C-alpha cells in the first residue's frame, strides 16, 4: 500500500475479436484485410482509438511492426500506427492475454471460480495455475480504473450514489474498504489502513478525480451513507453541494439498541411503530420533511411514556443527531433510501477476501486486487436462477457491454487503447 503509481508509457493495447484463431492466422498474411478487420471490429463496438492528444484520429492506420510471442507457441502480434500522430497500437487477438502466458479460456474459468468465492489456492489447483499467477491476473485487471471501464459501457457518471466502508483485516491489522455503489455497479472500491477523514478523503478522491477527468462538469446531487463521521466529512469535502442522507434501514435497525431495560415485546412494538413512521413519511411527497419533524417529536413522547424517560431522552438525543440525514433522504425523491445494494456488494467482496491469503499480505497489491475484483463484480453475469439471470451489473443499470461473452468484454474494456465515442458528442 502507498507505493506511488509508476509512470508508464501510455497503454495502447487493444483486444480484437477475430472470431477464431484460423481467421487471425489467415489475416496475418494480408495487411489490408487485417486492418479492415480491426477497423470493422471497432466500428461495431462504437469505440475509437486513443490517439495522442493533438490528433483528431482522422488519419490512416498502417501496419507498423510485429513481434512473436515465443511462449505462446510463436503467435505473431502486429502493431498498427496512426499516420498522423504516430501513436502505436498493439493489436491483441482475443485468444491472447496481455503480458500473460495463460490462455483466456483458463483465465475465464479461474476468474469465475474466484468470483464465486473459491480460494485462489483451490482455483489454482483446479485450473493448473500458480495461485500467484491468478492473483497477478486480478491485479492486472485492477490497473484499469472502474470509471474508465464503466463509462466505456455507456453508463453515465452517478449523480446519486451510496458510500460506505467495509471493515476488513490484513493479517491482524484492521483495514477499511471505502466503497461507492449505484444499483448493481461498483464505482469505487478503495483500501485504507485508517478510518480517519484524511484516509477516506484520499480514497474517495480517486473516484472523484477519475470522474472529473472523464467529465469536467461532473456534479453529485445526493449521497447516502450510514452516517459515520469520517465518511460524511470526507464526502462533504469532495462533493460540496451534494445532499448527504443517512440510510433509513440502518436507523430502523439501530432503534432497538437505544432502548434499554424494557421487555422484548415493548421494544418490538416501538420498532414497528418507528417503521410505520418512516414508511409513511416516504409516501408523502412535498410535505414529507415537515411531517417527519412533527412525527419524530410525537414518537419520542410515546417512547417516554411506554419505555420510561431515560429511554425517551436517549432516543431524543439520537434523533437530534441523525434527523438531518433522514430529512436529506426524504427531501429529494431521487435519493436512494437504503444502502441494501451496497451491503450486498460488500458481502460479495467479503466472501472472496475471506478466502484469499494473497489479500492478507501487508506488502500485497491490495488496491489493484480489489479493483480487479470490482471489475468482475460489475461484468460477470448473474447465475441463471438469480433475479437478473444472464445479465451483469452493468447491463442491469442500463449500460451496454461489447459482446455476449463476459470474459471477452473484460479483455476489450480493459484494453488501454480504446476510447468510448460518446454517441452525442460526435459532431
Ligand atoms: Zn492519431
XYZ file of C-alpha atoms and ligand atoms in Angstrom:
428
model
C 0.000 0.000 0.000
C 1.143 3.522 -0.642
C 3.525 2.773 -3.458
C 3.149 5.597 -5.955
C 1.866 4.508 -9.330
C 4.783 4.078 -11.682
C 4.706 6.450 -14.601
C 4.483 4.103 -17.543
C 4.112 4.581 -21.251
C 0.504 5.039 -22.350
C -1.052 1.593 -22.701
C -2.369 1.484 -26.255
C -3.108 -2.199 -26.418
C -6.408 -3.180 -27.990
C -8.063 -6.572 -27.846
C -9.801 -7.504 -31.083
C -12.223 -10.375 -31.585
C -11.087 -12.265 -34.709
C -13.809 -14.922 -34.189
C -11.406 -17.855 -34.381
C -7.685 -18.456 -34.474
C -7.685 -19.668 -38.083
C -9.134 -16.346 -39.281
C -6.420 -14.496 -37.398
C -3.598 -16.572 -38.859
C -5.082 -16.166 -42.302
C -5.272 -12.368 -41.922
C -1.636 -12.180 -40.823
C -0.672 -12.680 -44.433
C -2.852 -9.853 -45.745
C -2.108 -6.437 -44.268
C -5.048 -4.649 -45.874
C -7.605 -7.240 -44.788
C -6.065 -7.264 -41.291
C -6.531 -3.507 -40.892
C -10.048 -3.652 -42.297
C -10.956 -6.323 -39.790
C -9.595 -4.239 -36.892
C -11.495 -1.150 -38.059
C -14.735 -3.074 -38.615
C -14.476 -4.510 -35.116
C -14.026 -1.074 -33.556
C -16.896 0.309 -35.579
C -19.145 -2.496 -34.337
C -18.309 -1.567 -30.720
C -18.669 2.141 -31.292
C -15.154 2.658 -29.948
C -12.349 4.832 -31.237
C -8.613 4.503 -30.812
C -6.883 6.516 -28.114
C -4.696 8.766 -30.248
C -2.255 11.327 -28.936
C -3.850 14.459 -27.506
C -3.088 16.561 -30.562
C -4.641 14.103 -33.028
C -8.257 14.095 -34.171
C -7.964 10.456 -35.186
C -8.944 11.259 -38.750
C -5.730 9.911 -40.275
C -4.949 6.487 -41.640
C -3.685 3.376 -39.908
C -0.785 1.359 -41.234
C 0.746 -1.891 -40.078
C 3.804 -0.774 -38.210
C 5.798 -3.698 -36.880
C 5.249 -7.117 -35.431
C 6.753 -9.353 -32.808
C 6.450 -13.010 -31.963
C 5.195 -14.364 -28.660
C 7.508 -17.318 -28.244
C 5.877 -18.602 -25.070
C 2.506 -18.745 -26.813
C 3.844 -21.093 -29.478
C 5.048 -18.298 -31.733
C 1.923 -16.217 -32.204
C 2.663 -13.127 -34.286
C 1.354 -9.891 -32.784
C 1.005 -6.833 -35.006
C 1.294 -3.197 -34.058
C -0.531 -0.578 -36.071
C 0.288 3.098 -36.273
C -1.669 6.294 -36.853
C -0.068 8.084 -39.794
C -0.941 11.483 -38.312
C 0.116 11.343 -34.640
C 2.348 8.270 -34.878
C 0.651 6.619 -31.893
C 1.304 2.883 -31.981
C -1.379 0.374 -31.021
C -0.701 -3.257 -30.202
C -3.438 -5.477 -31.601
C -4.015 -8.458 -29.325
C -6.170 -11.186 -30.827
C -8.940 -12.337 -28.455
C -7.107 -15.602 -27.711
C -4.081 -13.881 -26.171
C -3.876 -12.073 -22.800
C -1.657 -9.027 -22.387
C 1.775 -9.925 -20.932
C 0.445 -13.350 -19.998
C 1.071 -16.899 -20.985
C -2.258 -18.021 -19.581
C -4.886 -18.952 -22.149
C -8.087 -16.881 -21.988
C -10.280 -19.966 -21.505
C -8.232 -20.932 -18.443
C -8.318 -17.375 -17.114
C -12.073 -17.236 -17.679
C -12.758 -20.354 -15.611
C -10.330 -19.441 -12.859
C -11.736 -15.907 -12.537
C -15.283 -17.185 -12.491
C -14.397 -19.598 -9.700
C -12.620 -16.759 -7.849
C -15.642 -14.530 -8.267
C -17.814 -17.362 -6.975
C -15.829 -17.376 -3.739
C -13.369 -20.219 -4.266
C -9.927 -19.567 -2.775
C -7.030 -18.643 -5.050
C -5.300 -21.826 -3.957
C -8.243 -24.035 -4.910
C -8.751 -22.220 -8.227
C -5.065 -22.749 -8.936
C -5.317 -26.482 -8.306
C -8.446 -26.810 -10.453
C -7.003 -24.950 -13.420
C -3.333 -25.940 -13.164
C -2.066 -22.460 -12.407
C 0.042 -20.979 -9.697
C -2.035 -19.054 -7.139
C 0.292 -16.099 -7.725
C -0.440 -16.114 -11.469
C -4.137 -15.795 -10.709
C -3.518 -13.102 -8.082
C -1.441 -11.151 -10.607
C -4.106 -11.522 -13.273
C -6.729 -9.970 -10.979
C -4.260 -7.188 -10.101
C -3.530 -6.558 -13.798
C -7.240 -6.047 -14.444
C -7.296 -3.725 -11.452
C -4.818 -1.347 -13.057
C -7.688 -0.103 -15.221
C -9.974 2.318 -13.458
C -13.576 1.391 -12.743
C -14.709 4.792 -14.002
C -12.975 4.268 -17.368
C -14.435 0.797 -17.856
C -17.962 1.707 -16.762
C -18.155 4.824 -18.912
C -16.914 2.759 -21.869
C -20.093 0.741 -21.315
C -22.086 3.953 -21.779
C -23.062 4.296 -18.110
C -23.427 7.932 -17.032
C -21.385 9.013 -14.013
C -23.615 8.607 -10.961
C -25.431 11.738 -9.736
C -26.713 9.783 -6.722
C -24.766 7.032 -5.015
C -24.244 5.007 -1.858
C -20.955 5.284 0.022
C -19.672 3.302 2.988
C -16.579 1.482 4.206
C -16.308 -2.231 4.667
C -14.212 -3.237 7.658
C -11.763 -5.999 6.873
C -8.463 -7.333 8.103
C -4.967 -7.610 6.680
C -3.402 -10.269 8.896
C -4.037 -8.782 12.355
C -4.422 -5.166 11.220
C -7.792 -3.568 10.730
C -8.279 -2.190 7.229
C -11.157 -0.375 5.522
C -12.562 -0.562 2.026
C -14.210 2.751 1.078
C -16.864 1.890 -1.485
C -19.137 3.707 -3.929
C -22.116 1.879 -5.399
C -25.051 2.763 -7.608
C -27.544 -0.017 -8.057
C -25.648 -3.145 -9.074
C -22.427 -1.428 -10.028
C -19.290 -0.686 -8.016
C -17.766 2.676 -8.988
C -15.049 2.632 -6.344
C -13.516 0.031 -4.052
C -10.610 1.521 -2.128
C -8.268 0.376 0.611
C -7.118 2.276 3.703
C -5.363 1.270 6.908
C -7.044 4.024 8.922
C -10.629 5.107 9.484
C -9.760 8.810 9.559
C -11.363 11.555 7.493
C -7.998 12.129 5.779
C -7.633 8.467 4.792
C -11.182 8.215 3.464
C -10.850 11.518 1.604
C -7.743 10.242 -0.140
C -9.545 7.090 -1.190
C -12.827 8.643 -2.361
C -10.795 11.281 -4.158
C -9.508 8.627 -6.546
C -13.070 8.245 -7.798
C -13.742 11.974 -7.752
C -10.624 12.693 -9.837
C -11.300 9.945 -12.370
C -14.887 11.126 -12.762
C -13.932 14.803 -13.175
C -11.311 13.836 -15.705
C -13.963 11.988 -17.655
C -16.440 14.829 -17.374
C -15.131 18.163 -16.035
C -18.672 19.364 -15.236
C -19.434 16.284 -13.107
C -21.585 17.106 -10.049
C -23.034 14.791 -7.421
C -26.589 15.566 -6.267
C -27.044 13.101 -3.435
C -25.089 10.546 -1.392
C -26.440 8.019 1.089
C -24.168 6.885 3.940
C -24.725 5.221 7.273
C -23.747 8.469 8.967
C -20.210 7.615 10.148
C -18.392 10.863 10.905
C -15.213 10.320 8.823
C -17.323 9.230 5.872
C -19.654 12.207 5.848
C -16.815 14.667 6.450
C -14.702 13.327 3.607
C -17.641 13.235 1.189
C -18.752 16.737 2.107
C -15.255 17.953 1.335
C -15.012 16.148 -2.018
C -18.547 16.739 -3.253
C -19.614 20.146 -1.947
C -23.259 20.825 -2.662
C -24.271 17.159 -2.634
C -27.138 16.209 -0.343
C -25.881 13.801 2.332
C -28.510 11.393 3.563
C -28.355 8.589 6.077
C -29.805 5.171 5.454
C -33.348 4.706 6.815
C -32.971 0.973 7.242
C -29.895 1.494 9.408
C -31.990 3.840 11.520
C -34.675 1.227 11.899
C -32.175 -1.429 12.965
C -30.447 0.967 15.346
C -33.556 1.932 17.320
C -33.842 -1.256 19.456
C -30.257 -0.698 20.656
C -31.301 2.697 22.027
C -33.991 1.108 24.187
C -32.507 -0.329 27.390
C -34.038 -2.468 30.100
C -37.530 -2.967 28.688
C -39.380 -6.200 27.830
C -38.837 -7.510 24.324
C -42.486 -7.114 23.164
C -42.383 -3.388 24.054
C -39.137 -2.965 22.114
C -40.636 -4.782 19.126
C -43.791 -2.681 19.221
C -41.740 0.531 19.250
C -39.609 -0.642 16.349
C -42.686 -1.457 14.328
C -44.197 1.950 15.123
C -40.952 3.619 14.004
C -41.025 1.566 10.818
C -44.556 2.780 10.036
C -43.489 6.348 10.746
C -40.586 6.261 8.281
C -42.628 4.374 5.713
C -45.467 6.939 5.826
C -43.014 9.832 5.671
C -41.701 8.414 2.416
C -45.186 8.161 0.945
C -45.953 11.852 1.389
C -44.098 13.825 -1.184
C -43.731 17.544 -0.575
C -44.988 17.559 2.983
C -42.640 14.809 3.989
C -39.986 16.818 5.776
C -42.385 18.882 7.844
C -44.401 15.792 8.702
C -41.304 13.898 9.777
C -40.129 16.530 12.296
C -43.516 16.583 13.974
C -43.849 12.827 13.997
C -40.407 12.269 15.423
C -41.353 14.514 18.375
C -44.551 12.557 18.917
C -42.630 9.318 18.744
C -40.170 10.468 21.417
C -43.103 11.309 23.706
C -44.520 7.865 23.046
C -41.188 6.210 23.923
C -41.018 8.199 27.160
C -44.486 7.072 28.254
C -44.100 3.398 27.276
C -40.391 2.786 27.973
C -39.521 5.410 30.584
C -37.956 8.876 30.485
C -34.354 7.601 30.277
C -35.112 5.763 27.025
C -37.138 8.703 25.776
C -34.215 11.041 26.376
C -31.728 8.705 24.648
C -33.922 8.407 21.569
C -34.479 12.174 21.511
C -30.705 12.822 21.509
C -30.210 10.215 18.805
C -32.937 11.756 16.631
C -31.403 15.195 17.043
C -28.089 13.876 15.805
C -29.486 11.901 12.882
C -32.573 13.652 11.605
C -30.781 15.976 9.181
C -29.609 12.888 7.302
C -33.144 11.465 7.209
C -34.568 14.794 6.030
C -31.995 14.778 3.216
C -33.246 11.369 2.083
C -36.878 12.391 2.206
C -36.473 15.836 0.653
C -35.352 14.507 -2.748
C -37.377 11.716 -4.351
C -34.327 10.593 -6.341
C -32.213 9.982 -3.252
C -31.502 6.336 -2.534
C -33.363 5.352 0.637
C -31.466 2.340 1.899
C -27.963 1.056 1.422
C -29.082 -2.541 0.865
C -27.374 -2.804 -2.536
C -24.124 -1.538 -1.061
C -24.319 -4.116 1.717
C -24.856 -6.788 -0.922
C -21.762 -5.653 -2.814
C -19.746 -5.693 0.405
C -20.925 -9.173 1.274
C -19.961 -10.428 -2.171
C -16.469 -8.908 -1.892
C -16.062 -10.137 1.677
C -16.785 -13.725 0.664
C -13.794 -13.561 -1.673
C -11.402 -11.708 0.623
C -12.109 -14.134 3.421
C -10.836 -16.911 1.203
C -7.773 -15.120 -0.037
C -4.475 -15.280 1.687
C -2.992 -13.167 -1.101
C -5.037 -10.243 0.102
C -3.908 -10.641 3.692
C -0.355 -9.737 2.948
C 0.999 -6.397 4.159
C 3.033 -5.759 1.019
C 0.465 -7.106 -1.428
C -1.162 -5.027 -4.152
C -4.416 -4.671 -2.238
C -5.754 -1.706 -4.189
C -5.194 -3.261 -7.615
C -6.524 -6.600 -6.394
C -9.720 -5.008 -5.061
C -10.292 -3.027 -8.244
C -9.817 -6.250 -10.226
C -12.452 -7.959 -8.075
C -14.745 -4.968 -8.594
C -14.466 -5.368 -12.394
C -15.523 -9.000 -12.001
C -18.417 -7.906 -9.786
C -19.599 -5.455 -12.466
C -19.106 -7.614 -15.539
C -19.793 -11.254 -14.651
C -23.427 -12.128 -15.411
C -25.683 -13.337 -12.606
C -26.273 -17.056 -12.473
C -29.330 -18.381 -14.203
C -31.560 -18.656 -11.151
C -30.852 -15.141 -9.930
C -33.192 -12.181 -10.292
C -31.309 -10.714 -13.262
C -30.223 -14.046 -14.682
C -27.744 -13.825 -17.536
C -27.227 -10.066 -17.152
C -24.254 -8.445 -15.490
C -24.481 -5.466 -13.137
C -23.538 -3.041 -15.902
C -26.450 -4.249 -18.040
C -28.911 -4.166 -15.149
C -28.012 -0.491 -14.715
C -28.640 0.235 -18.395
C -25.083 0.000 -19.720
C -24.005 -1.860 -22.850
C -21.308 -4.494 -22.996
C -19.425 -5.072 -26.263
C -20.237 -8.777 -26.774
C -22.294 -11.605 -25.287
C -19.130 -13.098 -23.758
C -18.273 -11.596 -20.349
C -14.604 -12.528 -20.462
C -14.111 -11.074 -23.917
C -15.858 -7.964 -22.600
C -13.406 -7.804 -19.733
C -10.488 -8.114 -22.185
C -11.887 -5.447 -24.512
C -12.973 -2.992 -21.834
C -9.642 -3.130 -20.009
C -7.758 -2.523 -23.262
C -5.963 0.773 -22.773
C -6.040 1.747 -26.459
C -9.793 2.157 -26.790
C -11.770 5.297 -26.237
C -15.520 5.370 -25.858
C -17.057 7.576 -28.533
C -19.981 9.290 -26.821
C -22.889 8.995 -29.279
C -23.995 12.604 -28.684
C -20.542 14.174 -28.844
C -19.801 13.213 -32.455
C -20.274 16.470 -34.302
Zn -3.563 9.761 -34.466
